[in-house]
Coordinates of C-alpha atoms in Angstrom, one line a residue:
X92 CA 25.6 -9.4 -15.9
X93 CA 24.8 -9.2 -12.2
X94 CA 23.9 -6.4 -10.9
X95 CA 25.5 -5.2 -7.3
X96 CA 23.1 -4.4 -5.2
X97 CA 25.4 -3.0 -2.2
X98 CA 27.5 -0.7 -4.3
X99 CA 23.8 1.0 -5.7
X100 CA 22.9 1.2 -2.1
X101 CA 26.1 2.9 -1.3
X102 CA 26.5 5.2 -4.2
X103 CA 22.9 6.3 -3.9
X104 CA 21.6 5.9 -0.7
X105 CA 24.5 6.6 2.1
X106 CA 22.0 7.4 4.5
X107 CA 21.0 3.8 4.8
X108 CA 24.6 3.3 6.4
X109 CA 22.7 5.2 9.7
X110 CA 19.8 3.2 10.0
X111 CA 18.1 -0.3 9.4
X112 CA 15.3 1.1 7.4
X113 CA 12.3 -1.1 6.2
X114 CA 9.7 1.3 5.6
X115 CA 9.6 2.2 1.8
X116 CA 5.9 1.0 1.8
X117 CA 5.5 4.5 3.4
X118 CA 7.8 6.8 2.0
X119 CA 11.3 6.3 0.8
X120 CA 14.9 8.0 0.5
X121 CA 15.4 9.6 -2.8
X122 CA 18.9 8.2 -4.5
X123 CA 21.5 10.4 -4.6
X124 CA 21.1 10.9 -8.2
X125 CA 17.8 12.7 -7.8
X126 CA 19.0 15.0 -5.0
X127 CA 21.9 15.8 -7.4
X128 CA 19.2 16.3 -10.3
X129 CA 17.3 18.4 -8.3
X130 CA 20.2 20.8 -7.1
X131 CA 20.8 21.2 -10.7
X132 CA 17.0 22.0 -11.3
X133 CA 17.4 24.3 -8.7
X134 CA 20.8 26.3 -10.2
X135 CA 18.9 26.6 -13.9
X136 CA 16.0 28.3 -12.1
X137 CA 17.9 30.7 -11.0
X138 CA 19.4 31.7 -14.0
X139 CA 18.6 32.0 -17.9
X140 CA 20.5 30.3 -20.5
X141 CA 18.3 31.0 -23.4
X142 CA 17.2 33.9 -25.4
X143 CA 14.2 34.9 -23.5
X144 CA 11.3 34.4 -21.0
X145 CA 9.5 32.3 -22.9
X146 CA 11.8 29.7 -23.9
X147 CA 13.3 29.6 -20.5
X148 CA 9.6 28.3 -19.5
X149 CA 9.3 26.2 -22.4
X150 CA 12.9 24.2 -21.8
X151 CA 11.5 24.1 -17.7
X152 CA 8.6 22.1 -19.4
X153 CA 10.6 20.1 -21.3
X154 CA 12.8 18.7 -18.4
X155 CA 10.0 16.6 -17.8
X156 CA 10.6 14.6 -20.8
X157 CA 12.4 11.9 -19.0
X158 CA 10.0 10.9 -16.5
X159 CA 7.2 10.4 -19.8
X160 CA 10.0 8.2 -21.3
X161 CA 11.1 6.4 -18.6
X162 CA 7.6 5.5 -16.9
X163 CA 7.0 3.8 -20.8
X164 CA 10.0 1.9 -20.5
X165 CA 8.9 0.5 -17.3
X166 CA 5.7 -0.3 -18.2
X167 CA 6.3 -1.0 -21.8
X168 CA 3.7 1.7 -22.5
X169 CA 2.5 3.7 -25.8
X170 CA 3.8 7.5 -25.5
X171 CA -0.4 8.6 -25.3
X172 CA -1.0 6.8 -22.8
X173 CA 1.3 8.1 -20.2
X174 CA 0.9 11.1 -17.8
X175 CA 2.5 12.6 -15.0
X176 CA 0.2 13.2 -11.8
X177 CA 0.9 14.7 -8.0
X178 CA -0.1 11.4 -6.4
X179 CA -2.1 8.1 -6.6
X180 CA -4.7 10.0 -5.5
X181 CA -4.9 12.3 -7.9
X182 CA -5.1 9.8 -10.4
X183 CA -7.7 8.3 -8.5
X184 CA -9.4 11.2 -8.7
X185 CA -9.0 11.6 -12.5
X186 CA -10.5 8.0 -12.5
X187 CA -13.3 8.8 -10.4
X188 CA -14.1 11.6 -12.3
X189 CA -13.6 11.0 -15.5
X190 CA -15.5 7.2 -15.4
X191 CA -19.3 8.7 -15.4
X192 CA -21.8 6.8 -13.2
X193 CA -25.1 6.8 -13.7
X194 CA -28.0 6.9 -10.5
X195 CA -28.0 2.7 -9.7
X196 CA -24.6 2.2 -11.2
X197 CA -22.4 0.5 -8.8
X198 CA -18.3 0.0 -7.8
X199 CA -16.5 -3.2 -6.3
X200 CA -13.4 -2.7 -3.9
X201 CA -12.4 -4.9 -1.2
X202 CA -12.3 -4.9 2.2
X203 CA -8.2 -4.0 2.8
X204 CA -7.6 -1.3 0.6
X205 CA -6.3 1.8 1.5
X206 CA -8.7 4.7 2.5
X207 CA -7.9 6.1 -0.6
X208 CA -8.3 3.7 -3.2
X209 CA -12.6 3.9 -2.5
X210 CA -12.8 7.9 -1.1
X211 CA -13.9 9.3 -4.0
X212 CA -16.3 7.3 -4.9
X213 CA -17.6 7.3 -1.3
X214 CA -17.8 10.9 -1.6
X215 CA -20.0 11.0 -4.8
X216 CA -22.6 8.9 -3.1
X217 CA -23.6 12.3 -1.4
X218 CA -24.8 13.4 -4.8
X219 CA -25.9 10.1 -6.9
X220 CA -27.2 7.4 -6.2
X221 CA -24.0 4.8 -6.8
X222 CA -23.3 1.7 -4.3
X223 CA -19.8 0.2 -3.3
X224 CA -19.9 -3.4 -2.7
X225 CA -17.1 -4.2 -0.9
X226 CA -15.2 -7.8 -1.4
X227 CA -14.3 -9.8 1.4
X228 CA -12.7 -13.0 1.9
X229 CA -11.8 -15.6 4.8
X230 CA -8.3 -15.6 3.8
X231 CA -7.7 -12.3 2.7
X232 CA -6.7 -13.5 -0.9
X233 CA -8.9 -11.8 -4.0
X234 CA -9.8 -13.6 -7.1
X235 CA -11.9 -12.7 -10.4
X236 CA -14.5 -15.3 -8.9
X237 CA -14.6 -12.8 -5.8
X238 CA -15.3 -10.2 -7.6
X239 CA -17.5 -12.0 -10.1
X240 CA -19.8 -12.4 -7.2
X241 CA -20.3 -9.4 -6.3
X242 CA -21.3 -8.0 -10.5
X243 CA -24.1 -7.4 -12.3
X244 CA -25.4 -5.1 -15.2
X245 CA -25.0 -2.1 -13.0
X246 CA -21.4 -2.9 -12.5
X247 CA -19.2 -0.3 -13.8
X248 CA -15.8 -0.4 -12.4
X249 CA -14.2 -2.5 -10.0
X250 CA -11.2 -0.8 -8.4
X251 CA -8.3 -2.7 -6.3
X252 CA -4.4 -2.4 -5.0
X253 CA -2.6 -4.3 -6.9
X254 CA -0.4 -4.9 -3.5
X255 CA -2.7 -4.9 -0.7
X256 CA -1.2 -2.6 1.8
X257 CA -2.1 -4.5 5.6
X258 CA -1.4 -8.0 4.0
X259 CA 1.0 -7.8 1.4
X260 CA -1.7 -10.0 -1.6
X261 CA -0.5 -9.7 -5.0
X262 CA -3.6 -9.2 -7.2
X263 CA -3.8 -11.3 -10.6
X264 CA -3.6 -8.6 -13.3
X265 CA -4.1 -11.1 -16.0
X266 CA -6.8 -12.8 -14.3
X267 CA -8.9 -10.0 -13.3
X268 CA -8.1 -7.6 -16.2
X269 CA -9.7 -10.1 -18.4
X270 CA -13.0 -11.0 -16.1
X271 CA -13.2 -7.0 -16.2
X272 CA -12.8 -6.6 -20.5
X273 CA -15.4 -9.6 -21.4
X274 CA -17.8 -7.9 -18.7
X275 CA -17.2 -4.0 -19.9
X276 CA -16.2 -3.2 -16.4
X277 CA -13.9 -0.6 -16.2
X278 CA -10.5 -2.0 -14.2
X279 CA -8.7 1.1 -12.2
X280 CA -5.9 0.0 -10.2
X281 CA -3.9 1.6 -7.3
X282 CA -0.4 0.2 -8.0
X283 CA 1.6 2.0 -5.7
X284 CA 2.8 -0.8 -3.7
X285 CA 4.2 -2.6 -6.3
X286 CA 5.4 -0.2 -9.2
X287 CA 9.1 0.1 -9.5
X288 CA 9.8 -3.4 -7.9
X289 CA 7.7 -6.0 -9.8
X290 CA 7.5 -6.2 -13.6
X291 CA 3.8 -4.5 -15.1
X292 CA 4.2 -5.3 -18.4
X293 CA 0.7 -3.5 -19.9
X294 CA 0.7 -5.3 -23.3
X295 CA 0.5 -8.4 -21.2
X296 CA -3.0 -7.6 -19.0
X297 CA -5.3 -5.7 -19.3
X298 CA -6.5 -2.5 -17.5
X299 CA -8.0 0.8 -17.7
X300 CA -6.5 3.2 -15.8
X301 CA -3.4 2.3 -13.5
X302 CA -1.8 5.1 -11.4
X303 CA 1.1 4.7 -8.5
X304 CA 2.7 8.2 -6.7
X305 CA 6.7 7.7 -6.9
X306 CA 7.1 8.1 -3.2
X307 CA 7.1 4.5 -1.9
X308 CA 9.2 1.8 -4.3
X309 CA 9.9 4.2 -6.7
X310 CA 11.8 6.1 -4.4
X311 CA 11.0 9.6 -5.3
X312 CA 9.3 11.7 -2.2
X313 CA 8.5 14.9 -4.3
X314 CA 4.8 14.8 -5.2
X315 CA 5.2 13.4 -8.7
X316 CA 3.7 10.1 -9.9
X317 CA 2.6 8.3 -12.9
X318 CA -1.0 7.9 -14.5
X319 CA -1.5 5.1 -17.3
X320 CA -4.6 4.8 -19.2
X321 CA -4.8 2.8 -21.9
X322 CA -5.2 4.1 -25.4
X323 CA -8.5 2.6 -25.9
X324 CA -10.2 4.0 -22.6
X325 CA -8.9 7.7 -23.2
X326 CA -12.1 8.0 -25.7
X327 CA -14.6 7.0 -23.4
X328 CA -13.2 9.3 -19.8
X329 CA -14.6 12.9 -19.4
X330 CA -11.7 15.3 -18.9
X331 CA -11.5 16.8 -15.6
X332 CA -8.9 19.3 -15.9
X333 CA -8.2 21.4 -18.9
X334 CA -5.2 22.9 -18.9
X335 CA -3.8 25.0 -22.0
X336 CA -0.8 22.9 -22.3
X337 CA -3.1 20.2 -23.1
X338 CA -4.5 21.5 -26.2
X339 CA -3.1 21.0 -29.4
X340 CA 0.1 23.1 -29.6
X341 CA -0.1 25.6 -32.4
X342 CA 2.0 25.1 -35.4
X343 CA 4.6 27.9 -34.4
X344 CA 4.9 26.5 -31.5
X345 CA 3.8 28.3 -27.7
X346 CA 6.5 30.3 -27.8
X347 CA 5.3 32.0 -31.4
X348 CA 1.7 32.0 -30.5
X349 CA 2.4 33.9 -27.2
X350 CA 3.9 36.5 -30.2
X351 CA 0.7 36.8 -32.5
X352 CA -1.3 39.1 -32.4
X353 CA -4.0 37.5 -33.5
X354 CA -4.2 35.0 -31.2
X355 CA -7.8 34.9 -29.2
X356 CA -8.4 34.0 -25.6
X357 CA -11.1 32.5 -26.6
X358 CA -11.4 29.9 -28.8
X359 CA -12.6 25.9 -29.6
X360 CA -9.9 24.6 -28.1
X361 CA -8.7 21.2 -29.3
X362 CA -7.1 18.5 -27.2
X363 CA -5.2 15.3 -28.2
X364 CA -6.2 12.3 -27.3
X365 CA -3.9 10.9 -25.1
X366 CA -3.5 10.6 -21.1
X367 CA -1.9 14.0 -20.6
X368 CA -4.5 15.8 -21.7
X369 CA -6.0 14.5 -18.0
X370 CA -3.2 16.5 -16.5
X371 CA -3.6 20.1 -15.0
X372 CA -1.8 21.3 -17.8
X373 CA -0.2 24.6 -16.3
X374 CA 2.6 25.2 -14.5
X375 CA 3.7 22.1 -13.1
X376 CA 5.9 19.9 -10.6
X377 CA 9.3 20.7 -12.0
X378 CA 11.3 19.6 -9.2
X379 CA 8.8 16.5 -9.0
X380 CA 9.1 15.3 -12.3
X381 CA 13.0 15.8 -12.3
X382 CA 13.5 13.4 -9.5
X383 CA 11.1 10.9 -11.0
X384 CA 12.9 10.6 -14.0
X385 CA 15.8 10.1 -12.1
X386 CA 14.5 7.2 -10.3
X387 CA 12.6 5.5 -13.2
X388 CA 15.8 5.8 -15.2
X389 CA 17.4 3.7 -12.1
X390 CA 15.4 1.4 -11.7
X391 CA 15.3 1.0 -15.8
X392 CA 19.3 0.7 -15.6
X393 CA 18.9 -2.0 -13.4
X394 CA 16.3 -3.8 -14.5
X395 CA 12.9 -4.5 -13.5
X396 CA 13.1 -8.2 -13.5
X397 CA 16.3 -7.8 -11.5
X398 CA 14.7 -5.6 -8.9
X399 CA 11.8 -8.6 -8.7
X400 CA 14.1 -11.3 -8.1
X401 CA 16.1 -9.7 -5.5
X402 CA 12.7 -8.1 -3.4
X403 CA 10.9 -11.9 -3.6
X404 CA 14.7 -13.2 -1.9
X405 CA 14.9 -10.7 0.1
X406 CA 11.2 -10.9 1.8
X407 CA 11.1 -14.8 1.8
X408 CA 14.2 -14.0 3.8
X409 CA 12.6 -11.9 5.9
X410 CA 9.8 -14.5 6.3
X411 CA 11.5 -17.5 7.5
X412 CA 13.5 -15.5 9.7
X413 CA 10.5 -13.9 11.3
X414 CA 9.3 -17.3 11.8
X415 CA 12.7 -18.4 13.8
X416 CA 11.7 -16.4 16.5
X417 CA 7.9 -17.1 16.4
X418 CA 6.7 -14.3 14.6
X419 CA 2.9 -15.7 12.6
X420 CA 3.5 -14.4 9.0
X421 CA -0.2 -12.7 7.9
X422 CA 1.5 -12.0 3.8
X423 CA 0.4 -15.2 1.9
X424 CA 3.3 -17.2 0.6
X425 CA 1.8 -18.2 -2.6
X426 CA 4.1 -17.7 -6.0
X427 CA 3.8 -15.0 -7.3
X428 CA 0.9 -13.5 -5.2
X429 CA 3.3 -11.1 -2.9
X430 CA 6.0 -7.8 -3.4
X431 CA 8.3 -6.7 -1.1
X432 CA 5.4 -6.1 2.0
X433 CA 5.4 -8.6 4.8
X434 CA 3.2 -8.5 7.0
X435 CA 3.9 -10.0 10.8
X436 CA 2.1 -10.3 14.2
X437 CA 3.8 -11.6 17.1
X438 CA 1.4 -11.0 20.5
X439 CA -2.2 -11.0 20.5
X440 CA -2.2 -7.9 22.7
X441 CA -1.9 -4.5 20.5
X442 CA -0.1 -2.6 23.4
X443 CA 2.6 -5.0 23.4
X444 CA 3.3 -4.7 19.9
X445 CA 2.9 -0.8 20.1
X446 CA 5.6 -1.0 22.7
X447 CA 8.0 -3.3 21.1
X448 CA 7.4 -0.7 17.8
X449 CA 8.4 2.0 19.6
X450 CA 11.4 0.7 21.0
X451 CA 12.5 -0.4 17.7
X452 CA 12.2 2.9 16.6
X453 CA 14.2 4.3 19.5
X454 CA 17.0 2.5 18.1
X455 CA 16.6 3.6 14.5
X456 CA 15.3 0.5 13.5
X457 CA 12.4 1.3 11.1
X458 CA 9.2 -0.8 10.2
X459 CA 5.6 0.2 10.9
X460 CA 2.0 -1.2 12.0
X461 CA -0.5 -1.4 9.7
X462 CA -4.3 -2.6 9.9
X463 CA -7.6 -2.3 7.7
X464 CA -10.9 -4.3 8.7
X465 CA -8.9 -5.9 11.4
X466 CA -6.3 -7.7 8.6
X467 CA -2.2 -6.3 9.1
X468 CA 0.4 -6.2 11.8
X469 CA 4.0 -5.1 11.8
X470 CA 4.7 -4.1 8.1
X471 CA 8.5 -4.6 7.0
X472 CA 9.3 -3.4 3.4
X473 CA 12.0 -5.2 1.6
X474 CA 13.4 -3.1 -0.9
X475 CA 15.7 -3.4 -3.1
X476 CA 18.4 -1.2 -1.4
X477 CA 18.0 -3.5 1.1
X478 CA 20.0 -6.5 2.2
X479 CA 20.1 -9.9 4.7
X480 CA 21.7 -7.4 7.5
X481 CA 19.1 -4.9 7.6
X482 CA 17.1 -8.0 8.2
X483 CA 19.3 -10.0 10.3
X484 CA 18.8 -6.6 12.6
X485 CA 15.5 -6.4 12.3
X486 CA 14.9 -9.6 13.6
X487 CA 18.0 -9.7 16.7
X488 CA 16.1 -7.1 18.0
X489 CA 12.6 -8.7 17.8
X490 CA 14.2 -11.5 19.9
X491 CA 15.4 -8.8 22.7
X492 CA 12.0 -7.4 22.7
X493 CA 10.4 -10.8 23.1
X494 CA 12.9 -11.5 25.6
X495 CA 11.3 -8.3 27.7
X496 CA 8.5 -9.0 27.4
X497 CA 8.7 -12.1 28.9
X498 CA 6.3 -14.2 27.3
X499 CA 6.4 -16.5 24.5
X500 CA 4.7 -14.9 21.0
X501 CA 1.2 -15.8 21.3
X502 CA -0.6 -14.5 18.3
X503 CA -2.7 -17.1 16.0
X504 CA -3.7 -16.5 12.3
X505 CA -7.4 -16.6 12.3
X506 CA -7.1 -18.4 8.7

């Protein structure tokens, strides 16, 4: 059945009736079926409908149930190896922590990551002795071969976007996931700019550890994300947080062990093997979790190879249209090798473009500017909320502002 596309943008976003917005690469609007979520979060928390304390906190910790289920559906993911984290980089930081390097060990990235994706790892070469090799091309398109150039014995992870966030590349799972498994190179992936629009099917590539915060293309802005490592990595990660709601829960339950007196605050302390256990494993992001249960469960409803086919329409729409007024497209147009980031430069001059930015923004017109290692230009999300007008906007104005400026667009691909 076809799925309407305006009416889910209507019932759940009205506030894209105010705006031409095409910024969810940065942060998104949260559909109104998380705010409504979240005001009923907010109502049980101020109240108690069960027998006591204790099982008032233990049904608060179940209400993140959903967001578990749901992120498993979308990634057609095993229960274990699921977890809920505040960010991507937290679960960068679980990666980075719980991979252990060795003095000579090295890491491959590439040159247009975010400045998270390689931080923490730049951080623990103040205390060993690691290297980053760092992954460059002419084009700005990655391979396994580029990355196979850079390995050797000492190799112990390579991690990547699997969206590039300045130029819009699509990394090939499949391909890379496989160079990294017949190598024994750990494969942690940043997939924030592509979760919740394009299908990531885990049983169909491999990787260790994938992680995405649900405030871009998920569309849930409350400091909640998801963390997947696959079952057969969780043996060989050190734990970095332990948490008692990541041990083994007791036979009668928290609830009756918070009861027995015998219970000791010390103890050897046994934890399941399974991603959460790589959680905090306190008190957590309620509200957080809520809302990204909401918006998995959405974009589940809909259908994640629905939500691909309507983003690739939508940004080769934005494309050619771009081009119709001279704009150089920097996102590589290869088949399955982009999202829903485009990526556009129009004058060499950066001024200019900050200018034209910043009247765009004046008239609630949203998009940003985006650059790493010199690679990225005017970034225009196109999610799937949006439609052919937002871009149709977009682009009328473009031609105003090229217009005032009073010079053709000048800016040349250097590829």
């Amino acid at each position: 059945m076809p799925v309407n596309f305006e009416e889910i943008r209507k019932r759940e976003w009205p506030v894209l009736e105010t705006m031409t917005f095409l910024d969810a690469a940065c942060v998104s609007f949260a559909p109104q079926r998380s705010v409504l979520a979240l005001k009923e979060l907010a109502d049980f928390s101020a109240r108690q409908d069960e027998a006591n304390s204790s099982a008032h906190h233990i049904a608060m910790d179940s209400k993140r149930h959903k967001a578990y289920d749901e992120a498993c559906k979308l990634l057609n993911a095993d229960p274990e190896e699921i977890a809920l984290v505040e960010s991507t980089s937290h679960g960068l930081n679980i990666a980075a922590n719980g991979i252990e390097l060795q003095n000579g060990d090295n890491i491959i990235t590439t040159n247009l990551e975010f400045i998270q994706v390689a931080l923490p790892w730049c951080v623990m070469r103040k205390e060993k002795n690691i290297e980053i090799r760092v992954a460059t091309t002419k084009d700005t398109r990655f391979t396994a071969d580029d990355f196979a150039k850079l390995c050797d014995e000492r190799t112990k992870i390579i991690v990547i976007s699997t969206v590039e966030w300045c130029n819009g590349w699509r990394m090939d799972l499949k391909e890379i996931g496989d160079f990294c498994k017949s190598k024994g190179i750990f494969l942690v992936v940043d997939a924030v700019q592509e979760l919740g629009i394009n299908k990531l099917d885990t049983k169909t590539f491999h990787v260790d550890i994938l992680t995405a915060g649900g405030h871009k293309w998920l569309n849930s802005p409350f400091g909640t994300g998801v963390l997947y490592i696959n079952k057969e990595t969780l043996p060989k990660l050190k734990s970095v947080y332990h948490g008692y709601l990541n041990t083994k829960e007791p036979p009668e339950g928290w609830g009756g062990y918070w009861e027995n007196p015998a219970a000791a605050s010390v103890n050897d302390w046994e934890f399941d093997m399974t991603a959460r256990k790589f959680e905090i494993g306190g008190t957590s992001n309620y509200p957080g979790a809520v809302a990204l249960g909401e918006t998995l469960e959405l974009v589940n409803e809909i259908g994640i190879e629905n939500i691909q086919s309507r983003v690739e329409e939508l940004s080769a729409y934005c494309m050619e249209q771009l081009e119709s007024i001279g704009a150089t497209i920097i996102t590589h147009k290869d088949p399955g090798r982009r999202a829903g980031i485009v990526i556009a430069r129009i004058y060499e001059d950066l001024n200019t473009e900050r200018a034209i930015l910043r009247n765009l923004h004046a008239q609630n017109i949203f998009i940003a500017h985006r650059f790493t290692d010199y690679v990225g230009g005017y970034r225009i999300s196109c999610q799937y909320f949006n439609n052919h007008k937002d871009i149709d906007t977009l682009v009328a104005a473009l031609k105003e502002e090229i217009k005032k400026v009073g010079r053709a667009p000048d800016y040349k691909r250097p590829w």
